[in-house]
């Protein structure tokens, strides 16, 4: 289920509307690949939840649904990162992500099963 959200208090602060997702993805850093959940996505950045511990990082590559982009960490609050993309995403990427997201929600149990299997096998950081 995807929605586009921008509250009135954010209008002066945000350059782009955000697409709420809940899509599994990963970030690639110098330390390796780490699983994340994209909470929301916009042309200018993303808010992601870390699904594995990550040391202090400054830059990464966000990879999701066949797309990828370079990003820097704009903020970190606990297990959530605010990513700022080096180059804004083209609108067509947001559109394709939104089109693909409903299919992912239908297969959510497969993703949760994969996370549970990785946890049991001790592969949380890959």
mmCIF file of C-alpha atoms in Angstrom:
data_model
loop_
_atom_site.group_PDB
_atom_site.id
_atom_site.type_symbol
_atom_site.label_atom_id
_atom_site.label_comp_id
_atom_site.label_asym_id
_atom_site.label_seq_id
_atom_site.Cartn_x
_atom_site.Cartn_y
_atom_site.Cartn_z
ATOM 1 C CA UNK A 1 0.000 0.000 0.000
ATOM 2 C CA UNK A 2 1.558 3.263 -1.055
ATOM 3 C CA UNK A 3 0.523 6.807 -0.329
ATOM 4 C CA UNK A 4 1.892 10.214 -1.117
ATOM 5 C CA UNK A 5 2.116 12.438 1.921
ATOM 6 C CA UNK A 6 3.107 15.981 2.738
ATOM 7 C CA UNK A 7 1.748 17.718 5.798
ATOM 8 C CA UNK A 8 1.304 21.455 6.017
ATOM 9 C CA UNK A 9 4.104 21.770 8.591
ATOM 10 C CA UNK A 10 6.492 20.139 6.107
ATOM 11 C CA UNK A 11 5.572 22.257 3.098
ATOM 12 C CA UNK A 12 8.189 24.909 3.770
ATOM 13 C CA UNK A 13 10.860 22.364 4.622
ATOM 14 C CA UNK A 14 10.565 19.689 1.929
ATOM 15 C CA UNK A 15 11.398 20.093 -1.733
ATOM 16 C CA UNK A 16 9.555 16.935 -2.854
ATOM 17 C CA UNK A 17 6.470 14.936 -1.907
ATOM 18 C CA UNK A 18 7.197 11.643 -0.167
ATOM 19 C CA UNK A 19 5.917 8.231 -1.233
ATOM 20 C CA UNK A 20 5.306 5.946 1.759
ATOM 21 C CA UNK A 21 6.510 2.470 0.869
ATOM 22 C CA UNK A 22 7.605 -0.154 3.385
ATOM 23 C CA UNK A 23 9.764 -1.827 0.706
ATOM 24 C CA UNK A 24 12.765 -3.980 1.591
ATOM 25 C CA UNK A 25 16.053 -2.812 0.104
ATOM 26 C CA UNK A 26 19.718 -2.630 1.036
ATOM 27 C CA UNK A 27 22.443 -0.062 1.411
ATOM 28 C CA UNK A 28 25.978 -0.675 0.259
ATOM 29 C CA UNK A 29 28.778 0.875 2.300
ATOM 30 C CA UNK A 30 32.506 0.338 2.667
ATOM 31 C CA UNK A 31 31.632 -2.147 5.431
ATOM 32 C CA UNK A 32 29.417 -4.190 3.092
ATOM 33 C CA UNK A 33 25.752 -4.640 2.268
ATOM 34 C CA UNK A 34 23.080 -4.064 4.932
ATOM 35 C CA UNK A 35 19.331 -4.734 4.747
ATOM 36 C CA UNK A 36 16.957 -1.802 5.197
ATOM 37 C CA UNK A 37 13.276 -1.025 4.819
ATOM 38 C CA UNK A 38 12.434 2.078 2.814
ATOM 39 C CA UNK A 39 9.846 3.861 4.942
ATOM 40 C CA UNK A 40 9.345 6.668 2.456
ATOM 41 C CA UNK A 41 10.967 7.853 -0.742
ATOM 42 C CA UNK A 42 11.095 11.156 -2.600
ATOM 43 C CA UNK A 43 13.085 12.533 -5.502
ATOM 44 C CA UNK A 44 15.527 14.116 -3.060
ATOM 45 C CA UNK A 45 15.986 11.382 -0.472
ATOM 46 C CA UNK A 46 14.579 8.532 1.572
ATOM 47 C CA UNK A 47 13.898 7.548 5.143
ATOM 48 C CA UNK A 48 15.044 4.002 5.837
ATOM 49 C CA UNK A 49 14.948 1.686 8.832
ATOM 50 C CA UNK A 50 18.058 -0.397 9.461
ATOM 51 C CA UNK A 51 17.325 -4.126 9.725
ATOM 52 C CA UNK A 52 20.918 -4.898 10.723
ATOM 53 C CA UNK A 53 23.442 -2.974 12.822
ATOM 54 C CA UNK A 54 25.462 -0.391 10.904
ATOM 55 C CA UNK A 55 28.439 1.558 12.182
ATOM 56 C CA UNK A 56 28.661 5.288 11.612
ATOM 57 C CA UNK A 57 28.575 5.866 7.883
ATOM 58 C CA UNK A 58 28.541 9.035 5.838
ATOM 59 C CA UNK A 59 27.807 7.769 2.329
ATOM 60 C CA UNK A 60 26.117 4.754 0.782
ATOM 61 C CA UNK A 61 24.343 3.405 -2.269
ATOM 62 C CA UNK A 62 20.631 2.678 -1.786
ATOM 63 C CA UNK A 63 19.471 -0.291 -3.888
ATOM 64 C CA UNK A 64 15.775 -1.206 -4.309
ATOM 65 C CA UNK A 65 13.553 -2.884 -6.920
ATOM 66 C CA UNK A 66 16.284 -2.780 -9.575
ATOM 67 C CA UNK A 67 17.123 0.894 -8.921
ATOM 68 C CA UNK A 68 20.111 2.403 -7.143
ATOM 69 C CA UNK A 69 21.389 5.840 -6.196
ATOM 70 C CA UNK A 70 24.228 7.407 -4.248
ATOM 71 C CA UNK A 71 23.278 9.062 -0.975
ATOM 72 C CA UNK A 72 24.745 10.711 2.081
ATOM 73 C CA UNK A 73 23.381 10.352 5.595
ATOM 74 C CA UNK A 74 21.501 13.538 6.457
ATOM 75 C CA UNK A 75 20.424 12.397 9.911
ATOM 76 C CA UNK A 76 20.297 9.323 12.102
ATOM 77 C CA UNK A 77 17.804 8.627 14.885
ATOM 78 C CA UNK A 78 18.228 5.166 16.387
ATOM 79 C CA UNK A 79 17.693 2.624 13.641
ATOM 80 C CA UNK A 80 16.337 5.189 11.134
ATOM 81 C CA UNK A 81 18.468 7.016 8.589
ATOM 82 C CA UNK A 82 17.523 10.084 6.593
ATOM 83 C CA UNK A 83 19.259 9.731 3.228
ATOM 84 C CA UNK A 84 19.925 12.683 0.928
ATOM 85 C CA UNK A 85 20.454 11.679 -2.693
ATOM 86 C CA UNK A 86 23.476 13.121 -4.492
ATOM 87 C CA UNK A 87 21.326 13.625 -7.612
ATOM 88 C CA UNK A 88 17.512 13.848 -7.388
ATOM 89 C CA UNK A 89 15.664 10.821 -8.727
ATOM 90 C CA UNK A 90 13.839 11.265 -11.995
ATOM 91 C CA UNK A 91 10.046 11.278 -11.597
ATOM 92 C CA UNK A 92 9.791 8.113 -13.719
ATOM 93 C CA UNK A 93 11.738 6.193 -11.046
ATOM 94 C CA UNK A 94 9.265 7.285 -8.368
ATOM 95 C CA UNK A 95 6.403 6.298 -10.666
ATOM 96 C CA UNK A 96 7.862 2.855 -11.401
ATOM 97 C CA UNK A 97 8.602 2.287 -7.715
ATOM 98 C CA UNK A 98 5.001 3.141 -6.873
ATOM 99 C CA UNK A 99 3.712 0.796 -9.581
ATOM 100 C CA UNK A 100 5.881 -2.066 -8.317
ATOM 101 C CA UNK A 101 5.184 -1.572 -4.595
ATOM 102 C CA UNK A 102 1.666 -3.121 -4.516
ATOM 103 C CA UNK A 103 3.084 -6.371 -5.903
ATOM 104 C CA UNK A 104 5.622 -6.395 -3.105
ATOM 105 C CA UNK A 105 2.934 -6.016 -0.454
ATOM 106 C CA UNK A 106 1.156 -9.090 -1.815
ATOM 107 C CA UNK A 107 4.399 -11.044 -1.350
ATOM 108 C CA UNK A 108 5.206 -9.542 2.061
ATOM 109 C CA UNK A 109 5.120 -12.954 3.785
ATOM 110 C CA UNK A 110 7.975 -14.105 1.543
ATOM 111 C CA UNK A 111 10.082 -11.143 2.674
ATOM 112 C CA UNK A 112 9.269 -11.716 6.328
ATOM 113 C CA UNK A 113 10.129 -15.397 5.901
ATOM 114 C CA UNK A 114 13.486 -14.467 4.377
ATOM 115 C CA UNK A 115 14.250 -12.093 7.258
ATOM 116 C CA UNK A 116 13.300 -14.763 9.814
ATOM 117 C CA UNK A 117 15.433 -17.376 8.025
ATOM 118 C CA UNK A 118 18.421 -14.999 7.924
ATOM 119 C CA UNK A 119 17.985 -14.252 11.623
ATOM 120 C CA UNK A 120 17.899 -17.946 12.555
ATOM 121 C CA UNK A 121 20.929 -18.650 10.360
ATOM 122 C CA UNK A 122 22.807 -15.663 11.784
ATOM 123 C CA UNK A 123 22.968 -13.804 8.449
ATOM 124 C CA UNK A 124 21.338 -10.560 9.619
ATOM 125 C CA UNK A 125 24.015 -8.281 8.163
ATOM 126 C CA UNK A 126 23.919 -9.573 4.598
#
